[in-house]
């Protein structure tokens, strides 16, 4: 009996064994928890969503391609462009206001208090124009100059065709002002071709010395006076072919005489005329005869003489060779060479010559229309 009792005590009971098993299961659960069914479901849904996302995107792209509705996008683009234009205009207006207030524009300071339009750059016309566009621009330039110089006239003093012919020959390589200061003494001593034809060359040279090249010019005026006396009875001919045969007389001189003494239209291609018509891109020719032909084709023949006066006057007063007064030029919007000279209006005004700048003109005895317009006669030689 004693042995049987000891065996019972040594053998664990069934309840104890089951309790131990339950404890071991709880320890294992705490170490590695097994997810429940509720916890497993969301994970499966997330995985399926990830797999389905690329499929849905591809389907959306296909649907977008198949969809014909594209007009809203176009409208949005047009609206964007309109908004951009509006913003650009607003920015331009602000810039103009700043310019008027004296801000710097392209490195140059704009005068404060002046309208922005006065300081705006002038648009250059295209370099390569059609023949029709060139004719229109050239004729408009002539009309504008006609309004600026309505009293334009030959700037050589003369009382008859002979005096004009001699004065024009003497004007080569010098100014009309210098000629006008010299010829009074010449014509006082030799009033007719017959008188000058038999003059003492040394005495004539002394009178003509201020004009430069006085020896060559003395030979020319004495020679043409002799030719007029011998061939034309002391009268200046009124035909181009006759005038160009005289010593020292070329086409330019002949057209000056024909246009201003005989009323026959002609183009005077002097240094100012040559320079300006090339600057305005009326022609690229450099030979005077070719320039005459090219420019003459742009205008009616009746306008040739006045055109010559307008161009020459503008070249002497505003459109100078070295420092053109672009800021004071009335034809700046039509000029392809705008900007070669001073563009500031105040500085440009200081470059003006003759009556535009308050200085005397070329003639000692100018026409009354010139004096009425504010022109001043040139001083005599002794005063210069």
mmCIF file of N, CA and C in Angstrom, residues 304-355:
data_model
loop_
_atom_site.group_PDB
_atom_site.id
_atom_site.type_symbol
_atom_site.label_atom_id
_atom_site.label_comp_id
_atom_site.label_asym_id
_atom_site.label_seq_id
_atom_site.Cartn_x
_atom_site.Cartn_y
_atom_site.Cartn_z
ATOM 1 N N UNK A 304 11.872 118.295 -109.161
ATOM 2 C CA UNK A 304 13.318 118.090 -109.045
ATOM 3 C C UNK A 304 14.040 119.282 -108.424
ATOM 4 N N UNK A 305 13.730 120.492 -108.844
ATOM 5 C CA UNK A 305 14.462 121.664 -108.347
ATOM 6 C C UNK A 305 14.199 121.887 -106.863
ATOM 7 N N UNK A 306 12.927 121.877 -106.459
ATOM 8 C CA UNK A 306 12.608 122.069 -105.046
ATOM 9 C C UNK A 306 13.150 120.919 -104.201
ATOM 10 N N UNK A 307 13.109 119.705 -104.735
ATOM 11 C CA UNK A 307 13.677 118.565 -104.027
ATOM 12 C C UNK A 307 15.146 118.815 -103.719
ATOM 13 N N UNK A 308 15.885 119.314 -104.681
ATOM 14 C CA UNK A 308 17.313 119.598 -104.474
ATOM 15 C C UNK A 308 17.507 120.592 -103.342
ATOM 16 N N UNK A 309 16.692 121.658 -103.336
ATOM 17 C CA UNK A 309 16.804 122.657 -102.264
ATOM 18 C C UNK A 309 16.492 122.037 -100.905
ATOM 19 N N UNK A 310 15.422 121.243 -100.825
ATOM 20 C CA UNK A 310 15.029 120.647 -99.551
ATOM 21 C C UNK A 310 16.133 119.755 -98.998
ATOM 22 N N UNK A 311 16.689 118.891 -99.842
ATOM 23 C CA UNK A 311 17.716 117.950 -99.389
ATOM 24 C C UNK A 311 18.981 118.699 -98.966
ATOM 25 N N UNK A 312 19.413 119.650 -99.774
ATOM 26 C CA UNK A 312 20.639 120.386 -99.465
ATOM 27 C C UNK A 312 20.470 121.211 -98.192
ATOM 28 N N UNK A 313 19.336 121.864 -98.054
ATOM 29 C CA UNK A 313 19.100 122.640 -96.840
ATOM 30 C C UNK A 313 19.105 121.743 -95.603
ATOM 31 N N UNK A 314 18.478 120.585 -95.704
ATOM 32 C CA UNK A 314 18.427 119.674 -94.561
ATOM 33 C C UNK A 314 19.825 119.156 -94.219
ATOM 34 N N UNK A 315 20.634 118.901 -95.238
ATOM 35 C CA UNK A 315 21.985 118.430 -94.995
ATOM 36 C C UNK A 315 22.866 119.469 -94.323
ATOM 37 N N UNK A 316 22.623 120.726 -94.619
ATOM 38 C CA UNK A 316 23.423 121.798 -94.018
ATOM 39 C C UNK A 316 22.958 122.154 -92.607
ATOM 40 N N UNK A 317 21.680 122.003 -92.344
ATOM 41 C CA UNK A 317 21.136 122.489 -91.088
ATOM 42 C C UNK A 317 20.975 121.421 -90.022
ATOM 43 N N UNK A 318 20.581 120.220 -90.389
ATOM 44 C CA UNK A 318 20.260 119.193 -89.390
ATOM 45 C C UNK A 318 21.026 117.890 -89.620
ATOM 46 N N UNK A 319 20.976 117.365 -90.819
ATOM 47 C CA UNK A 319 21.565 116.045 -91.096
ATOM 48 C C UNK A 319 23.030 116.204 -91.503
ATOM 49 N N UNK A 320 23.854 116.585 -90.546
ATOM 50 C CA UNK A 320 25.261 116.849 -90.816
ATOM 51 C C UNK A 320 26.029 115.555 -91.091
ATOM 52 N N UNK A 321 27.196 115.701 -91.681
ATOM 53 C CA UNK A 321 27.980 114.527 -92.060
ATOM 54 C C UNK A 321 28.501 113.771 -90.840
ATOM 55 N N UNK A 322 29.088 114.480 -89.893
ATOM 56 C CA UNK A 322 29.714 113.811 -88.752
ATOM 57 C C UNK A 322 28.790 113.692 -87.546
ATOM 58 N N UNK A 323 28.034 114.725 -87.269
ATOM 59 C CA UNK A 323 27.161 114.707 -86.095
ATOM 60 C C UNK A 323 25.741 115.114 -86.480
ATOM 61 N N UNK A 324 25.004 114.211 -87.115
ATOM 62 C CA UNK A 324 23.616 114.559 -87.453
ATOM 63 C C UNK A 324 22.784 114.733 -86.190
ATOM 64 N N UNK A 325 21.897 115.716 -86.230
ATOM 65 C CA UNK A 325 21.041 116.014 -85.072
ATOM 66 C C UNK A 325 19.768 115.186 -85.155
ATOM 67 N N UNK A 326 19.886 113.880 -84.916
ATOM 68 C CA UNK A 326 18.748 112.973 -85.073
ATOM 69 C C UNK A 326 17.596 113.339 -84.139
ATOM 70 N N UNK A 327 17.909 113.820 -82.932
ATOM 71 C CA UNK A 327 16.864 114.146 -81.976
ATOM 72 C C UNK A 327 16.048 115.361 -82.354
ATOM 73 N N UNK A 328 16.514 116.143 -83.329
ATOM 74 C CA UNK A 328 15.779 117.330 -83.782
ATOM 75 C C UNK A 328 15.334 117.198 -85.224
ATOM 76 N N UNK A 329 15.386 115.986 -85.759
ATOM 77 C CA UNK A 329 15.083 115.767 -87.175
ATOM 78 C C UNK A 329 13.593 115.543 -87.398
ATOM 79 N N UNK A 330 12.967 116.288 -88.305
ATOM 80 C CA UNK A 330 11.530 116.142 -88.536
ATOM 81 C C UNK A 330 11.157 114.877 -89.294
ATOM 82 N N UNK A 331 12.129 114.231 -89.924
ATOM 83 C CA UNK A 331 11.816 113.023 -90.697
ATOM 84 C C UNK A 331 12.428 111.775 -90.057
ATOM 85 N N UNK A 332 12.712 111.841 -88.765
ATOM 86 C CA UNK A 332 13.330 110.704 -88.075
ATOM 87 C C UNK A 332 12.558 109.392 -88.245
ATOM 88 N N UNK A 333 11.208 109.391 -88.179
ATOM 89 C CA UNK A 333 10.499 108.119 -88.344
ATOM 90 C C UNK A 333 10.667 107.487 -89.724
ATOM 91 N N UNK A 334 11.101 108.264 -90.706
ATOM 92 C CA UNK A 334 11.236 107.753 -92.071
ATOM 93 C C UNK A 334 12.682 107.448 -92.434
ATOM 94 N N UNK A 335 13.593 107.662 -91.502
ATOM 95 C CA UNK A 335 15.025 107.574 -91.808
ATOM 96 C C UNK A 335 15.612 106.245 -91.330
ATOM 97 N N UNK A 336 16.181 105.431 -92.231
ATOM 98 C CA UNK A 336 16.805 104.176 -91.817
ATOM 99 C C UNK A 336 18.076 104.384 -91.005
ATOM 100 N N UNK A 337 18.653 105.584 -91.077
ATOM 101 C CA UNK A 337 19.914 105.853 -90.389
ATOM 102 C C UNK A 337 19.697 106.547 -89.046
ATOM 103 N N UNK A 338 18.456 106.587 -88.574
ATOM 104 C CA UNK A 338 18.194 107.240 -87.290
ATOM 105 C C UNK A 338 19.036 106.582 -86.196
ATOM 106 N N UNK A 339 19.676 107.405 -85.370
ATOM 107 C CA UNK A 339 20.517 106.890 -84.296
ATOM 108 C C UNK A 339 21.996 107.026 -84.576
ATOM 109 N N UNK A 340 22.366 107.373 -85.818
ATOM 110 C CA UNK A 340 23.783 107.577 -86.115
ATOM 111 C C UNK A 340 24.315 108.834 -85.437
ATOM 112 N N UNK A 341 23.411 109.776 -85.158
ATOM 113 C CA UNK A 341 23.793 111.014 -84.497
ATOM 114 C C UNK A 341 23.171 111.125 -83.118
ATOM 115 N N UNK A 342 23.199 112.327 -82.569
ATOM 116 C CA UNK A 342 22.661 112.589 -81.235
ATOM 117 C C UNK A 342 21.136 112.486 -81.242
ATOM 118 N N UNK A 343 20.588 111.620 -80.379
ATOM 119 C CA UNK A 343 19.141 111.405 -80.331
ATOM 120 C C UNK A 343 18.459 112.183 -79.207
ATOM 121 N N UNK A 344 19.218 112.660 -78.244
ATOM 122 C CA UNK A 344 18.624 113.455 -77.174
ATOM 123 C C UNK A 344 18.161 114.796 -77.742
ATOM 124 N N UNK A 345 16.879 115.147 -77.583
ATOM 125 C CA UNK A 345 16.360 116.380 -78.206
ATOM 126 C C UNK A 345 17.104 117.643 -77.794
ATOM 127 N N UNK A 346 17.425 117.762 -76.509
ATOM 128 C CA UNK A 346 18.099 118.983 -76.048
ATOM 129 C C UNK A 346 19.521 119.090 -76.601
ATOM 130 N N UNK A 347 20.231 117.975 -76.603
ATOM 131 C CA UNK A 347 21.597 117.988 -77.135
ATOM 132 C C UNK A 347 21.594 118.172 -78.648
ATOM 133 N N UNK A 348 20.584 117.601 -79.308
ATOM 134 C CA UNK A 348 20.508 117.717 -80.774
ATOM 135 C C UNK A 348 20.255 119.160 -81.198
ATOM 136 N N UNK A 349 19.465 119.892 -80.419
ATOM 137 C CA UNK A 349 19.173 121.288 -80.770
ATOM 138 C C UNK A 349 20.431 122.140 -80.787
ATOM 139 N N UNK A 350 21.396 121.767 -79.960
ATOM 140 C CA UNK A 350 22.639 122.535 -79.908
ATOM 141 C C UNK A 350 23.501 122.316 -81.154
ATOM 142 N N UNK A 351 23.178 121.278 -81.933
ATOM 143 C CA UNK A 351 23.947 120.997 -83.144
ATOM 144 C C UNK A 351 23.379 121.691 -84.380
ATOM 145 N N UNK A 352 22.204 122.300 -84.246
ATOM 146 C CA UNK A 352 21.555 122.910 -85.405
ATOM 147 C C UNK A 352 22.336 124.114 -85.902
ATOM 148 N N UNK A 353 22.312 124.307 -87.215
ATOM 149 C CA UNK A 353 23.045 125.408 -87.832
ATOM 150 C C UNK A 353 22.094 126.346 -88.573
ATOM 151 N N UNK A 354 22.590 127.530 -88.831
ATOM 152 C CA UNK A 354 21.867 128.555 -89.565
ATOM 153 C C UNK A 354 20.584 128.938 -88.840
ATOM 154 N N UNK A 355 19.506 129.204 -89.564
ATOM 155 C CA UNK A 355 18.348 129.815 -88.914
ATOM 156 C C UNK A 355 17.719 128.906 -87.865
#
